[in-house]
Amino acid sequence: MKPVQIKEVVLHTVKMKLIAPFTTSFGTFQEKHVCLVEAIDESGISGWGETTTSDEPYYNEETTHTAVYMLKDFLISRIIHKTIEHPLDVHDMLTFVRRNQIAKSAIETAVWDVFAKKNNVPLSELIDGTKTEIEVGKSIGIQATPEKLVEKVGEYVEEGFRKLKVKIAPGADLDYIDAVRKAFPDIPLMADANSAYTLNDVDQLKQLDQYNLMMIEQPLAHDDIIDHATLQKEIQTPVCLDESIHSLEDARKALQLGSCRIINIKIGRVGGLGESIRIHDLCRDNGVPVWCGGMLETGIGRAHNIALTSLSNFTIPGDTAPSSHYWDEDIIEPEVTMDHGIIQVQTGPGIGFDVNREKLEQLTVEKESITTAVTPHPMP
Ligand SMILES: O=C(O)CCC(=O)c1ccccc1C(=O)O
Ligand SMILES: [Mg+2]
């Protein structure tokens, strides 16, 4: 395979407005800024990545601002003008910078796209993905009443989604799940708590066992894998970790401790596609299923999610819903569409979608081009 050298990185910060507010246990998303990272190689090929951040540090510690700052002051300097033999190497090129996984992922995924395009292969093929189509689920925000939730679930079941994920929080849990299960006794259903509970709530969480849920996602603290292991011993519903897994090492330790039986892989949260693949492989080798989570991405992040989901151990439908579920108009062409709960894996080179430059210009609030490494601080 031909190596790549990135000669310019353009940071396009865009303001995106969701078609409807999305409420979790930690807050409501409506408008958000995202930085779309365009890495351009010496032959002029553009690859794209996205900061899957929002404006506030409520899901994890990063925000769009912190990601842009890390990219500009530290991360781009580590890869620009270097010969990159394979995008799997980028993770290690960035490890001197602690954490900041989403910022790292934005540039790392852009390099994957450039590399795949340069070598004229679809991203899914480059990562040895075996699926040509993927099954899709829908993540549903907390609704005003259980009745309203049942109505939403009905719409999405009708549309063909293969898994329904319901956000829960103390005060919006058992009644909501009970209402959905009564209305839809057989649908593949799960709950996501986004760290809203503690071990003091074990009795409450145990009651979820009666609803035959596929899993409960991240019930306890965002940085915990110890209490989750205790909880998993107490409840029958499989625990799935989201927030707690930032790396292959985290995944290894969580599996060793029995903190979860399923892992939600988010490319941003784990610092890129390379680390996502490594976690996928570890889970596969341990008989642990994985699925691809979502961060209300634009089409660029969505495209990377689809490619990742083509790997064989993504056996549970992910949260990668079609573009129209998030945006009036997405920034990629064609938009991501779904047919009866199935999305086709792209067959064109790289992410397989084009960025709509006109739409991008309209949404851009800040744009900066970086062509040289900066060393504001000593670099190890
Ligand atoms: O539709 C999506 O992109 C998934 C939405 C979702 O559940 C989510 C959105 C933002 C932050 C965290 C989460 C989550 O999976 O916990
Ligand atoms: Mg989650």
mmCIF file of C-alpha atoms and ligand atoms in Angstrom:
data_model
loop_
_atom_site.group_PDB
_atom_site.id
_atom_site.type_symbol
_atom_site.label_atom_id
_atom_site.label_comp_id
_atom_site.label_asym_id
_atom_site.label_seq_id
_atom_site.Cartn_x
_atom_site.Cartn_y
_atom_site.Cartn_z
ATOM 1 C CA MET A 1 0.000 0.000 0.000
ATOM 2 C CA LYS A 2 1.140 3.528 -0.731
ATOM 3 C CA PRO A 3 2.028 5.609 2.344
ATOM 4 C CA VAL A 4 0.608 9.125 2.780
ATOM 5 C CA GLN A 5 2.018 12.462 3.853
ATOM 6 C CA ILE A 6 -0.376 15.125 5.077
ATOM 7 C CA LYS A 7 0.657 18.584 3.867
ATOM 8 C CA GLU A 8 -2.345 20.602 5.067
ATOM 9 C CA VAL A 9 -5.137 20.217 7.612
ATOM 10 C CA VAL A 10 -8.215 22.422 7.339
ATOM 11 C CA LEU A 11 -10.386 22.746 10.422
ATOM 12 C CA HIS A 12 -13.963 23.579 9.472
ATOM 13 C CA THR A 13 -16.028 24.370 12.553
ATOM 14 C CA VAL A 14 -19.707 24.135 11.679
ATOM 15 C CA LYS A 15 -22.864 24.879 13.602
ATOM 16 C CA MET A 16 -25.398 22.073 13.291
ATOM 17 C CA LYS A 17 -29.038 22.123 14.390
ATOM 18 C CA LEU A 18 -30.758 18.835 15.141
ATOM 19 C CA ILE A 19 -34.250 18.396 13.678
ATOM 20 C CA ALA A 20 -35.516 17.783 17.219
ATOM 21 C CA PRO A 21 -34.071 18.134 20.736
ATOM 22 C CA PHE A 22 -32.458 14.965 22.116
ATOM 23 C CA THR A 23 -32.605 14.485 25.905
ATOM 24 C CA THR A 24 -30.353 12.253 27.994
ATOM 25 C CA SER A 25 -29.856 11.937 31.760
ATOM 26 C CA PHE A 26 -27.115 14.612 31.514
ATOM 27 C CA GLY A 27 -28.873 17.214 29.375
ATOM 28 C CA THR A 28 -30.535 18.126 26.100
ATOM 29 C CA PHE A 29 -28.850 18.488 22.701
ATOM 30 C CA GLN A 30 -30.347 20.866 20.150
ATOM 31 C CA GLU A 31 -27.638 22.915 18.481
ATOM 32 C CA LYS A 32 -24.025 21.924 18.445
ATOM 33 C CA HIS A 33 -20.731 22.962 16.950
ATOM 34 C CA VAL A 34 -18.603 20.264 15.390
ATOM 35 C CA CYS A 35 -15.175 20.526 13.840
ATOM 36 C CA LEU A 36 -14.862 18.754 10.494
ATOM 37 C CA VAL A 37 -11.232 17.895 9.946
ATOM 38 C CA GLU A 38 -10.000 17.831 6.352
ATOM 39 C CA ALA A 39 -6.554 16.284 5.912
ATOM 40 C CA ILE A 40 -5.007 16.897 2.503
ATOM 41 C CA ASP A 41 -2.079 14.858 1.219
ATOM 42 C CA GLU A 42 0.712 15.909 -1.119
ATOM 43 C CA SER A 43 -1.235 14.733 -4.168
ATOM 44 C CA GLY A 44 -4.264 16.833 -3.183
ATOM 45 C CA ILE A 45 -6.484 14.036 -1.860
ATOM 46 C CA SER A 46 -8.820 15.172 0.944
ATOM 47 C CA GLY A 47 -9.781 12.859 3.814
ATOM 48 C CA TRP A 48 -12.383 13.712 6.416
ATOM 49 C CA GLY A 49 -12.846 13.199 10.131
ATOM 50 C CA GLU A 50 -15.119 14.791 12.708
ATOM 51 C CA THR A 51 -14.899 15.779 16.361
ATOM 52 C CA THR A 52 -17.836 13.865 17.799
ATOM 53 C CA THR A 53 -18.017 16.450 20.551
ATOM 54 C CA SER A 54 -20.746 18.822 21.609
ATOM 55 C CA ASP A 55 -20.482 22.291 23.130
ATOM 56 C CA GLU A 56 -20.499 21.127 26.756
ATOM 57 C CA PRO A 57 -18.310 18.590 28.614
ATOM 58 C CA TYR A 58 -21.264 16.569 29.932
ATOM 59 C CA TYR A 59 -20.844 13.255 28.088
ATOM 60 C CA ASN A 60 -17.093 13.228 28.610
ATOM 61 C CA GLU A 61 -14.547 15.909 29.437
ATOM 62 C CA GLU A 62 -14.065 17.145 25.878
ATOM 63 C CA THR A 63 -15.896 19.916 24.035
ATOM 64 C CA THR A 64 -15.643 21.108 20.440
ATOM 65 C CA HIS A 65 -13.475 23.995 21.658
ATOM 66 C CA THR A 66 -11.058 21.758 23.570
ATOM 67 C CA ALA A 67 -10.804 19.387 20.605
ATOM 68 C CA VAL A 68 -9.949 22.223 18.199
ATOM 69 C CA TYR A 69 -7.398 23.548 20.678
ATOM 70 C CA MET A 70 -5.738 20.147 21.077
ATOM 71 C CA LEU A 71 -5.675 19.632 17.323
ATOM 72 C CA LYS A 72 -4.142 23.043 16.627
ATOM 73 C CA ASP A 73 -1.590 23.148 19.432
ATOM 74 C CA PHE A 74 -0.531 19.529 19.703
ATOM 75 C CA LEU A 75 -2.043 16.811 17.562
ATOM 76 C CA ILE A 76 -1.695 18.046 13.980
ATOM 77 C CA SER A 77 1.964 18.862 14.663
ATOM 78 C CA ARG A 78 2.596 15.196 15.391
ATOM 79 C CA ILE A 79 1.435 13.937 12.013
ATOM 80 C CA ILE A 80 1.873 16.748 9.481
ATOM 81 C CA HIS A 81 4.609 16.188 6.852
ATOM 82 C CA LYS A 82 5.451 12.775 8.352
ATOM 83 C CA THR A 83 5.425 9.663 6.206
ATOM 84 C CA ILE A 84 2.523 7.542 7.406
ATOM 85 C CA GLU A 85 3.014 3.946 6.275
ATOM 86 C CA HIS A 86 -0.375 2.852 7.583
ATOM 87 C CA PRO A 87 -3.171 4.658 9.475
ATOM 88 C CA LEU A 88 -2.948 2.017 12.232
ATOM 89 C CA ASP A 89 0.299 3.830 13.192
ATOM 90 C CA VAL A 90 -1.392 7.170 13.870
ATOM 91 C CA HIS A 91 -2.689 6.139 17.297
ATOM 92 C CA ASP A 92 0.859 5.675 18.588
ATOM 93 C CA MET A 93 2.031 8.922 16.959
ATOM 94 C CA LEU A 94 -0.488 10.715 19.188
ATOM 95 C CA THR A 95 0.002 8.868 22.478
ATOM 96 C CA PHE A 96 2.375 11.434 23.992
ATOM 97 C CA VAL A 97 -0.726 13.584 24.393
ATOM 98 C CA ARG A 98 -2.732 12.115 27.258
ATOM 99 C CA ARG A 99 -6.433 11.390 26.724
ATOM 100 C CA ASN A 100 -8.331 13.840 24.479
ATOM 101 C CA GLN A 101 -9.556 10.800 22.544
ATOM 102 C CA ILE A 102 -12.187 12.604 20.484
ATOM 103 C CA ALA A 103 -9.690 15.220 19.272
ATOM 104 C CA LYS A 104 -7.234 12.446 18.358
ATOM 105 C CA SER A 105 -9.922 10.481 16.599
ATOM 106 C CA ALA A 106 -10.908 13.434 14.400
ATOM 107 C CA ILE A 107 -7.457 13.641 12.792
ATOM 108 C CA GLU A 108 -6.852 9.876 12.879
ATOM 109 C CA THR A 109 -10.063 9.091 11.005
ATOM 110 C CA ALA A 110 -9.254 11.800 8.434
ATOM 111 C CA VAL A 111 -5.917 10.054 7.785
ATOM 112 C CA TRP A 112 -7.728 6.703 7.323
ATOM 113 C CA ASP A 113 -9.934 8.322 4.685
ATOM 114 C CA VAL A 114 -6.958 9.862 2.832
ATOM 115 C CA PHE A 115 -5.047 6.579 2.947
ATOM 116 C CA ALA A 116 -7.992 4.539 1.666
ATOM 117 C CA LYS A 117 -8.627 7.025 -1.158
ATOM 118 C CA LYS A 118 -4.962 7.126 -2.086
ATOM 119 C CA ASN A 119 -4.945 3.335 -2.330
ATOM 120 C CA ASN A 120 -8.310 3.344 -4.062
ATOM 121 C CA VAL A 121 -10.092 1.043 -1.583
ATOM 122 C CA PRO A 122 -13.288 1.469 0.418
ATOM 123 C CA LEU A 123 -12.573 2.119 4.075
ATOM 124 C CA SER A 124 -14.531 -0.997 5.085
ATOM 125 C CA GLU A 125 -12.332 -3.126 2.838
ATOM 126 C CA LEU A 126 -9.156 -1.504 4.173
ATOM 127 C CA ILE A 127 -10.104 -2.537 7.720
ATOM 128 C CA ASP A 128 -11.098 -6.066 6.585
ATOM 129 C CA GLY A 129 -14.809 -5.484 7.095
ATOM 130 C CA THR A 130 -16.810 -8.439 5.858
ATOM 131 C CA LYS A 131 -20.398 -7.142 5.820
ATOM 132 C CA THR A 132 -21.890 -5.411 2.809
ATOM 133 C CA GLU A 133 -24.858 -4.111 4.780
ATOM 134 C CA ILE A 134 -25.428 -3.300 8.431
ATOM 135 C CA GLU A 135 -28.404 -3.491 10.776
ATOM 136 C CA VAL A 136 -29.443 -0.263 12.415
ATOM 137 C CA GLY A 137 -31.140 0.714 15.662
ATOM 138 C CA LYS A 138 -32.584 3.965 16.958
ATOM 139 C CA SER A 139 -31.608 5.779 20.152
ATOM 140 C CA ILE A 140 -34.599 7.599 21.618
ATOM 141 C CA GLY A 141 -34.185 10.530 24.001
ATOM 142 C CA ILE A 142 -36.134 10.867 27.258
ATOM 143 C CA GLN A 143 -39.744 11.824 26.481
ATOM 144 C CA ALA A 144 -42.196 13.887 28.547
ATOM 145 C CA THR A 145 -44.397 10.873 29.355
ATOM 146 C CA PRO A 146 -44.347 7.080 28.914
ATOM 147 C CA GLU A 147 -47.230 7.428 26.442
ATOM 148 C CA LYS A 148 -45.189 9.770 24.289
ATOM 149 C CA LEU A 149 -42.310 7.267 24.330
ATOM 150 C CA VAL A 150 -44.594 4.411 23.296
ATOM 151 C CA GLU A 151 -45.766 6.545 20.386
ATOM 152 C CA LYS A 152 -42.166 7.218 19.273
ATOM 153 C CA VAL A 153 -41.182 3.569 19.603
ATOM 154 C CA GLY A 154 -44.192 2.676 17.455
ATOM 155 C CA GLU A 155 -43.034 5.041 14.703
ATOM 156 C CA TYR A 156 -39.520 3.649 14.700
ATOM 157 C CA VAL A 157 -40.652 0.009 14.770
ATOM 158 C CA GLU A 158 -42.843 0.809 11.803
ATOM 159 C CA GLU A 159 -39.857 2.354 10.019
ATOM 160 C CA GLY A 160 -37.945 -0.909 10.417
ATOM 161 C CA PHE A 161 -35.298 -0.186 13.054
ATOM 162 C CA ARG A 162 -33.741 -3.424 14.315
ATOM 163 C CA LYS A 163 -33.117 -2.272 17.904
ATOM 164 C CA LEU A 164 -34.771 0.370 20.048
ATOM 165 C CA LYS A 165 -32.685 2.100 22.680
ATOM 166 C CA VAL A 166 -34.489 4.114 25.310
ATOM 167 C CA LYS A 167 -32.714 6.712 27.422
ATOM 168 C CA ILE A 168 -33.510 6.394 31.107
ATOM 169 C CA ALA A 169 -32.792 8.375 34.283
ATOM 170 C CA PRO A 170 -34.083 8.218 37.869
ATOM 171 C CA GLY A 171 -37.738 9.281 37.616
ATOM 172 C CA ALA A 172 -37.954 8.246 33.952
ATOM 173 C CA ASP A 173 -37.149 4.556 34.029
ATOM 174 C CA LEU A 174 -39.406 1.687 35.163
ATOM 175 C CA ASP A 175 -42.696 3.342 34.119
ATOM 176 C CA TYR A 176 -41.275 4.114 30.714
ATOM 177 C CA ILE A 177 -39.804 0.679 30.065
ATOM 178 C CA ASP A 178 -42.938 -0.991 31.428
ATOM 179 C CA ALA A 179 -45.146 0.989 29.044
ATOM 180 C CA VAL A 180 -42.955 0.173 26.023
ATOM 181 C CA ARG A 181 -42.771 -3.543 26.877
ATOM 182 C CA LYS A 182 -46.549 -3.789 27.348
ATOM 183 C CA ALA A 183 -47.116 -2.178 23.962
ATOM 184 C CA PHE A 184 -44.320 -4.116 22.202
ATOM 185 C CA PRO A 185 -43.695 -7.425 24.006
ATOM 186 C CA ASP A 186 -41.151 -8.755 21.483
ATOM 187 C CA ILE A 187 -39.065 -5.912 20.057
ATOM 188 C CA PRO A 188 -35.285 -5.860 20.618
ATOM 189 C CA LEU A 189 -35.199 -3.266 23.399
ATOM 190 C CA MET A 190 -32.474 -1.800 25.601
ATOM 191 C CA ALA A 191 -31.967 1.090 28.016
ATOM 192 C CA ASP A 192 -29.148 3.650 28.281
ATOM 193 C CA ALA A 193 -28.693 5.452 31.624
ATOM 194 C CA ASN A 194 -25.629 7.569 30.800
ATOM 195 C CA SER A 195 -24.238 7.093 34.312
ATOM 196 C CA ALA A 196 -27.343 8.277 36.160
ATOM 197 C CA TYR A 197 -27.308 5.591 38.893
ATOM 198 C CA THR A 198 -25.120 4.331 41.739
ATOM 199 C CA LEU A 199 -24.882 1.013 43.571
ATOM 200 C CA ASN A 200 -27.499 2.407 45.993
ATOM 201 C CA ASP A 201 -29.983 1.905 43.154
ATOM 202 C CA VAL A 202 -29.390 -1.843 42.736
ATOM 203 C CA ASP A 203 -32.963 -2.704 43.749
ATOM 204 C CA GLN A 204 -34.363 -0.309 41.170
ATOM 205 C CA LEU A 205 -32.032 -1.675 38.477
ATOM 206 C CA LYS A 206 -32.885 -5.284 39.408
ATOM 207 C CA GLN A 207 -36.491 -4.559 38.539
ATOM 208 C CA LEU A 208 -35.454 -4.042 34.934
ATOM 209 C CA ASP A 209 -34.672 -7.771 34.744
ATOM 210 C CA GLN A 210 -38.370 -8.553 34.207
ATOM 211 C CA TYR A 211 -38.461 -6.697 30.856
ATOM 212 C CA ASN A 212 -36.164 -8.932 28.836
ATOM 213 C CA LEU A 213 -33.885 -6.091 27.796
ATOM 214 C CA MET A 214 -30.975 -6.819 25.458
ATOM 215 C CA MET A 215 -28.792 -4.837 27.863
ATOM 216 C CA ILE A 216 -28.530 -1.809 30.108
ATOM 217 C CA GLU A 217 -25.909 0.663 28.905
ATOM 218 C CA GLN A 218 -23.645 2.545 31.327
ATOM 219 C CA PRO A 219 -25.863 2.510 34.422
ATOM 220 C CA LEU A 220 -23.113 3.662 36.820
ATOM 221 C CA ALA A 221 -20.394 6.324 36.923
ATOM 222 C CA HIS A 222 -18.699 7.444 33.692
ATOM 223 C CA ASP A 223 -15.249 6.477 35.006
ATOM 224 C CA ASP A 224 -16.154 3.225 36.750
ATOM 225 C CA ILE A 225 -15.457 -0.425 35.958
ATOM 226 C CA ILE A 226 -15.400 -1.737 39.550
ATOM 227 C CA ASP A 227 -18.968 -1.025 40.657
ATOM 228 C CA HIS A 228 -20.251 -2.185 37.285
ATOM 229 C CA ALA A 229 -18.671 -5.580 37.998
ATOM 230 C CA THR A 230 -20.518 -5.695 41.323
ATOM 231 C CA LEU A 231 -23.760 -4.683 39.646
ATOM 232 C CA GLN A 232 -23.387 -7.260 36.853
ATOM 233 C CA LYS A 233 -23.260 -9.994 39.505
ATOM 234 C CA GLU A 234 -26.523 -8.693 41.005
ATOM 235 C CA ILE A 235 -28.608 -8.313 37.851
ATOM 236 C CA GLN A 236 -29.481 -10.638 34.980
ATOM 237 C CA THR A 237 -29.712 -7.949 32.312
ATOM 238 C CA PRO A 238 -26.349 -7.754 30.523
ATOM 239 C CA VAL A 239 -24.407 -4.589 31.324
ATOM 240 C CA CYS A 240 -22.966 -2.734 28.321
ATOM 241 C CA LEU A 241 -20.254 -0.137 28.844
ATOM 242 C CA ASP A 242 -20.085 3.116 26.889
ATOM 243 C CA GLU A 243 -18.518 6.064 28.796
ATOM 244 C CA SER A 244 -16.099 3.908 30.833
ATOM 245 C CA ILE A 245 -14.172 2.471 27.880
ATOM 246 C CA HIS A 246 -11.581 4.864 26.431
ATOM 247 C CA SER A 247 -9.008 2.394 25.161
ATOM 248 C CA LEU A 248 -8.074 -1.211 24.447
ATOM 249 C CA GLU A 249 -6.585 -1.360 27.960
ATOM 250 C CA ASP A 250 -9.882 -0.239 29.522
ATOM 251 C CA ALA A 251 -11.702 -2.911 27.532
ATOM 252 C CA ARG A 252 -9.245 -5.615 28.589
ATOM 253 C CA LYS A 253 -9.633 -4.698 32.256
ATOM 254 C CA ALA A 254 -13.434 -4.461 32.063
ATOM 255 C CA LEU A 255 -13.649 -7.932 30.496
ATOM 256 C CA GLN A 256 -11.230 -9.332 33.063
ATOM 257 C CA LEU A 257 -13.270 -7.897 35.946
ATOM 258 C CA GLY A 258 -16.629 -8.909 34.488
ATOM 259 C CA SER A 259 -17.787 -5.281 34.418
ATOM 260 C CA CYS A 260 -19.872 -5.846 31.285
ATOM 261 C CA ARG A 261 -21.001 -8.501 28.811
ATOM 262 C CA ILE A 262 -21.249 -6.162 25.810
ATOM 263 C CA ILE A 263 -19.250 -3.118 24.686
ATOM 264 C CA ASN A 264 -20.521 -0.080 22.796
ATOM 265 C CA ILE A 265 -17.630 1.084 20.603
ATOM 266 C CA LYS A 266 -17.558 4.769 19.679
ATOM 267 C CA ILE A 267 -14.688 5.750 17.416
ATOM 268 C CA GLY A 268 -14.312 9.164 19.068
ATOM 269 C CA ARG A 269 -14.433 7.952 22.646
ATOM 270 C CA VAL A 270 -11.625 5.436 22.110
ATOM 271 C CA GLY A 271 -9.360 7.767 20.120
ATOM 272 C CA GLY A 272 -9.914 6.523 16.584
ATOM 273 C CA LEU A 273 -10.627 3.754 14.134
ATOM 274 C CA GLY A 274 -7.409 1.869 14.924
ATOM 275 C CA GLU A 275 -8.261 1.509 18.615
ATOM 276 C CA SER A 276 -11.878 0.655 17.704
ATOM 277 C CA ILE A 277 -10.607 -2.234 15.571
ATOM 278 C CA ARG A 278 -8.334 -3.441 18.392
ATOM 279 C CA ILE A 279 -11.235 -3.398 20.885
ATOM 280 C CA HIS A 280 -13.430 -5.183 18.342
ATOM 281 C CA ASP A 281 -10.783 -7.906 17.925
ATOM 282 C CA LEU A 282 -10.279 -8.315 21.676
ATOM 283 C CA CYS A 283 -14.025 -8.683 22.229
ATOM 284 C CA ARG A 284 -14.350 -11.116 19.299
ATOM 285 C CA ASP A 285 -11.565 -13.274 20.721
ATOM 286 C CA ASN A 286 -13.351 -13.311 24.101
ATOM 287 C CA GLY A 287 -16.816 -14.063 22.738
ATOM 288 C CA VAL A 288 -18.118 -10.611 23.694
ATOM 289 C CA PRO A 289 -20.421 -8.934 21.158
ATOM 290 C CA VAL A 290 -19.982 -5.253 20.278
ATOM 291 C CA TRP A 291 -22.051 -2.601 18.551
ATOM 292 C CA CYS A 292 -21.318 0.864 17.230
ATOM 293 C CA GLY A 293 -22.587 3.763 19.341
ATOM 294 C CA GLY A 294 -23.476 7.203 18.033
ATOM 295 C CA MET A 295 -22.729 10.803 18.984
ATOM 296 C CA LEU A 296 -25.339 12.538 16.831
ATOM 297 C CA GLU A 297 -22.736 12.728 14.081
ATOM 298 C CA THR A 298 -22.799 14.557 10.785
ATOM 299 C CA GLY A 299 -22.518 12.402 7.692
ATOM 300 C CA ILE A 300 -18.741 12.252 8.034
ATOM 301 C CA GLY A 301 -18.728 10.558 11.445
ATOM 302 C CA ARG A 302 -21.693 8.473 10.319
ATOM 303 C CA ALA A 303 -19.707 7.209 7.304
ATOM 304 C CA HIS A 304 -16.842 6.121 9.554
ATOM 305 C CA ASN A 305 -19.335 4.356 11.841
ATOM 306 C CA ILE A 306 -20.800 2.425 8.912
ATOM 307 C CA ALA A 307 -17.351 1.290 7.738
ATOM 308 C CA LEU A 308 -16.426 0.180 11.270
ATOM 309 C CA THR A 309 -19.694 -1.715 11.684
ATOM 310 C CA SER A 310 -18.795 -3.850 8.651
ATOM 311 C CA LEU A 311 -16.448 -5.827 10.954
ATOM 312 C CA SER A 312 -17.810 -9.261 11.806
ATOM 313 C CA ASN A 313 -18.180 -8.981 15.591
ATOM 314 C CA PHE A 314 -20.561 -6.001 15.324
ATOM 315 C CA THR A 315 -23.395 -8.467 15.812
ATOM 316 C CA ILE A 316 -25.798 -6.088 17.582
ATOM 317 C CA PRO A 317 -27.483 -3.267 15.617
ATOM 318 C CA GLY A 318 -25.814 0.094 16.306
ATOM 319 C CA ASP A 319 -27.059 3.665 16.824
ATOM 320 C CA THR A 320 -26.140 4.814 13.294
ATOM 321 C CA ALA A 321 -29.576 5.988 12.145
ATOM 322 C CA PRO A 322 -30.026 7.620 8.704
ATOM 323 C CA SER A 323 -29.130 11.312 8.170
ATOM 324 C CA SER A 324 -32.773 12.443 8.051
ATOM 325 C CA HIS A 325 -33.186 11.453 11.710
ATOM 326 C CA TYR A 326 -30.769 14.198 12.720
ATOM 327 C CA TRP A 327 -30.507 16.919 10.075
ATOM 328 C CA ASP A 328 -32.748 18.732 7.613
ATOM 329 C CA GLU A 329 -29.887 18.344 5.188
ATOM 330 C CA ASP A 330 -26.664 16.459 5.884
ATOM 331 C CA ILE A 331 -23.261 17.672 4.703
ATOM 332 C CA ILE A 332 -22.496 14.548 2.686
ATOM 333 C CA GLU A 333 -23.742 13.342 -0.689
ATOM 334 C CA PRO A 334 -25.578 11.088 -0.949
ATOM 335 C CA GLU A 335 -27.029 11.241 2.560
ATOM 336 C CA VAL A 336 -27.104 8.073 4.679
ATOM 337 C CA THR A 337 -30.354 6.260 3.985
ATOM 338 C CA MET A 338 -31.894 3.118 5.428
ATOM 339 C CA ASP A 339 -34.194 0.485 3.993
ATOM 340 C CA HIS A 340 -36.141 -1.633 6.502
ATOM 341 C CA GLY A 341 -33.461 -1.148 9.139
ATOM 342 C CA ILE A 342 -30.547 -1.857 6.779
ATOM 343 C CA ILE A 343 -27.828 0.542 5.604
ATOM 344 C CA GLN A 344 -25.610 -0.429 2.672
ATOM 345 C CA VAL A 345 -21.874 -0.276 3.321
ATOM 346 C CA GLN A 346 -20.292 2.187 0.856
ATOM 347 C CA THR A 347 -18.312 0.718 -2.006
ATOM 348 C CA GLY A 348 -16.500 3.858 -3.197
ATOM 349 C CA PRO A 349 -12.927 4.692 -2.091
ATOM 350 C CA GLY A 350 -12.424 5.956 1.474
ATOM 351 C CA ILE A 351 -15.577 6.844 3.415
ATOM 352 C CA GLY A 352 -17.432 6.568 0.115
ATOM 353 C CA PHE A 353 -19.398 9.802 0.442
ATOM 354 C CA ASP A 354 -18.606 13.268 -0.921
ATOM 355 C CA VAL A 355 -18.713 16.349 1.258
ATOM 356 C CA ASN A 356 -21.242 18.895 -0.005
ATOM 357 C CA ARG A 357 -18.934 21.942 -0.197
ATOM 358 C CA GLU A 358 -21.777 24.399 -0.661
ATOM 359 C CA LYS A 359 -23.599 23.125 2.402
ATOM 360 C CA LEU A 360 -20.316 23.088 4.318
ATOM 361 C CA GLU A 361 -19.701 26.786 3.507
ATOM 362 C CA GLN A 362 -23.212 27.690 4.681
ATOM 363 C CA LEU A 363 -22.733 25.967 8.027
ATOM 364 C CA THR A 364 -19.134 27.059 8.693
ATOM 365 C CA VAL A 365 -18.588 29.525 11.539
ATOM 366 C CA GLU A 366 -14.797 29.243 11.658
ATOM 367 C CA LYS A 367 -12.191 27.908 9.286
ATOM 368 C CA GLU A 368 -8.451 27.562 9.693
ATOM 369 C CA SER A 369 -5.778 26.009 7.529
ATOM 370 C CA ILE A 370 -2.671 24.511 9.115
ATOM 371 C CA THR A 371 0.373 23.739 6.982
ATOM 372 C CA THR A 372 3.236 23.651 9.480
ATOM 373 C CA ALA A 373 3.969 22.012 12.805
ATOM 374 C CA VAL A 374 3.885 24.317 15.808
ATOM 375 C CA THR A 375 5.890 23.606 18.932
ATOM 376 C CA PRO A 376 4.523 25.913 21.617
ATOM 377 C CA HIS A 377 5.686 23.505 24.293
ATOM 378 C CA PRO A 378 8.586 21.073 24.434
ATOM 379 C CA MET A 379 7.679 17.925 22.511
ATOM 380 C CA PRO A 380 8.792 14.597 23.899
HETATM 381 O O1 LIG B 1 -28.220 8.577 17.629
HETATM 382 C C1 LIG B 1 -27.095 8.648 18.124
HETATM 383 O O2 LIG B 1 -26.131 9.180 17.520
HETATM 384 C C2 LIG B 1 -26.865 8.083 19.491
HETATM 385 C C3 LIG B 1 -27.352 9.020 20.539
HETATM 386 C C4 LIG B 1 -26.889 8.664 21.916
HETATM 387 O O3 LIG B 1 -27.398 7.730 22.476
HETATM 388 C C5 LIG B 1 -25.903 9.548 22.529
HETATM 389 C C6 LIG B 1 -25.828 10.839 22.040
HETATM 390 C C7 LIG B 1 -24.967 11.763 22.579
HETATM 391 C C8 LIG B 1 -24.159 11.402 23.631
HETATM 392 C C9 LIG B 1 -24.216 10.092 24.138
HETATM 393 C C10 LIG B 1 -25.057 9.157 23.580
HETATM 394 C C11 LIG B 1 -24.975 7.753 24.131
HETATM 395 O O4 LIG B 1 -24.954 6.751 23.422
HETATM 396 O O5 LIG B 1 -24.820 7.624 25.329
HETATM 397 MG MG MG B 2 -24.518 5.594 25.758
#
